[in-house]
């Protein structure tokens, strides 16, 4: 028996197959899909005729869980949505609930949120950088990336208590105050990472083989970005100057001087350059925030122990390493949200793949999927 | 604007509008022509109706706008806007599988996140626990 004939998605995809093509099923277990993403591809020789992404293998019913758990019980889940940039999701959720509660956040907490979230963004981009190059066949860079990332995770672990799925940003502030060792470590790291990014550029960006793999590959026109609602480095790689931190500032981001990294190349190389540039910009933000770190409380003392917001709705958007994260909560005045909707950036970013893939080489498809910086749990929710 | 849009006073977004479910395609066309991107489509289950929320963002004007419409439960069908915004292809499929709302004109309305070959029902339907719209939105109580 041919198993694929039993599968709904294969059958549905094969309906429109041309007689001169073959269908190759990539994933859900495939090293280049970073998790369990399945991509059905119809190939004519080495060229892609069309693709269909089949997400959902990691579906954990995040939104349903939100409706049956209380506000506090649900909170740690947000770190598991995008595990490489957990603090951004922490912040989006906490921000939305704070808006409902009309809860103020002390200035020091806002600064600490910025510092930790930006450090987490650097860690996320470093992970992407190493793993993307591994997708393209270069094994060494991931060692360099992880060397830097380890330092960063150690710094964050001391203060947040975890290395990956953080729950540092809490309602009304943050989990705990920082000490002078943290400040010193972060300063040292920021100096280091700027040099390292230069080194990365010399080491990889100028590499001939790398350039051949990414330059002119996976062109995404700005119009396609807009139609599919893509955001983050994917949009900025196509010349769209849009960053929630600048466009709709939240927290204290309006106090810092930083550039939004934008590249006009529209290809994988442009998205690569945007992310490396963002590492440097994040380091600049962290340095300024450490410099201006105010005295005071790290948590609002009036934060309620039992969260029971009034009726109404709230929406809070932040910029994660992948784009615009939005959390929309409808409250009926009860202990748990009446409806919670997670707007995840990679979900929109990946949805354009089926649109741009026709005509691509299969090997380029891997390069393009990697350049979108997918985190599958965020897509599958 | 030349399309049917009414201010919705209790929305959480920068601007909030209410429209009728028959006009959703015209509204999408209007937002498309003004350069908005489709950020999200979602639904909320109430006792008497579904509330569909379309969220639009703008790369230059820097605002997030919601457009919502109410849909009867007996005949939960609305026009698909996937021919205007490609991003709606996945977002409408998600609403379809979670709520059973049908999008007329969608080219490939099959489950996205849930297994397609098992009948799991529509998990986000509230059933008996659904509340009336007026219990959450005050303006519906006063009939504004």
PDB file of C-alpha atoms in Angstrom, chain A residues 20-21 27 58 71 81 86 101-102 109 122 146 151 153 160 174 182 186 188 198 201 233 257 293 297 299 309:
ATOM      1  CA  UNK A  20       5.328  15.718 -16.125  1.00  0.00           C
ATOM      2  CA  UNK A  21       6.117  16.478 -12.488  1.00  0.00           C
ATOM      3  CA  UNK A  27       9.251  17.164   6.390  1.00  0.00           C
ATOM      4  CA  UNK A  58       3.173  21.195  17.004  1.00  0.00           C
ATOM      5  CA  UNK A  71      -4.511  35.002  33.652  1.00  0.00           C
ATOM      6  CA  UNK A  81       5.206  30.241  21.908  1.00  0.00           C
ATOM      7  CA  UNK A  86      10.487  34.328  24.873  1.00  0.00           C
ATOM      8  CA  UNK A 101      -5.996  46.312  34.581  1.00  0.00           C
ATOM      9  CA  UNK A 102      -4.812  49.872  33.991  1.00  0.00           C
ATOM     10  CA  UNK A 109      11.132  47.938  35.429  1.00  0.00           C
ATOM     11  CA  UNK A 122      20.633  39.145  20.264  1.00  0.00           C
ATOM     12  CA  UNK A 146      26.992  29.478  20.363  1.00  0.00           C
ATOM     13  CA  UNK A 151      27.849  34.041  27.580  1.00  0.00           C
ATOM     14  CA  UNK A 153      22.466  32.893  28.374  1.00  0.00           C
ATOM     15  CA  UNK A 160      15.846  35.499  35.233  1.00  0.00           C
ATOM     16  CA  UNK A 174       9.853  42.304  36.507  1.00  0.00           C
ATOM     17  CA  UNK A 182      24.850  41.974  35.932  1.00  0.00           C
ATOM     18  CA  UNK A 186      26.232  43.200  30.176  1.00  0.00           C
ATOM     19  CA  UNK A 188      31.382  43.689  28.733  1.00  0.00           C
ATOM     20  CA  UNK A 198      32.488  42.646  12.456  1.00  0.00           C
ATOM     21  CA  UNK A 201      31.069  39.790   8.424  1.00  0.00           C
ATOM     22  CA  UNK A 233      13.496  41.366   9.309  1.00  0.00           C
ATOM     23  CA  UNK A 257      18.728  56.366  19.942  1.00  0.00           C
ATOM     24  CA  UNK A 293      19.126  52.723  34.483  1.00  0.00           C
ATOM     25  CA  UNK A 297      11.169  49.859  42.453  1.00  0.00           C
ATOM     26  CA  UNK A 299       7.749  46.121  40.510  1.00  0.00           C
ATOM     27  CA  UNK A 309      -9.695  42.578  34.974  1.00  0.00           C
TER      28      UNK A 309
END
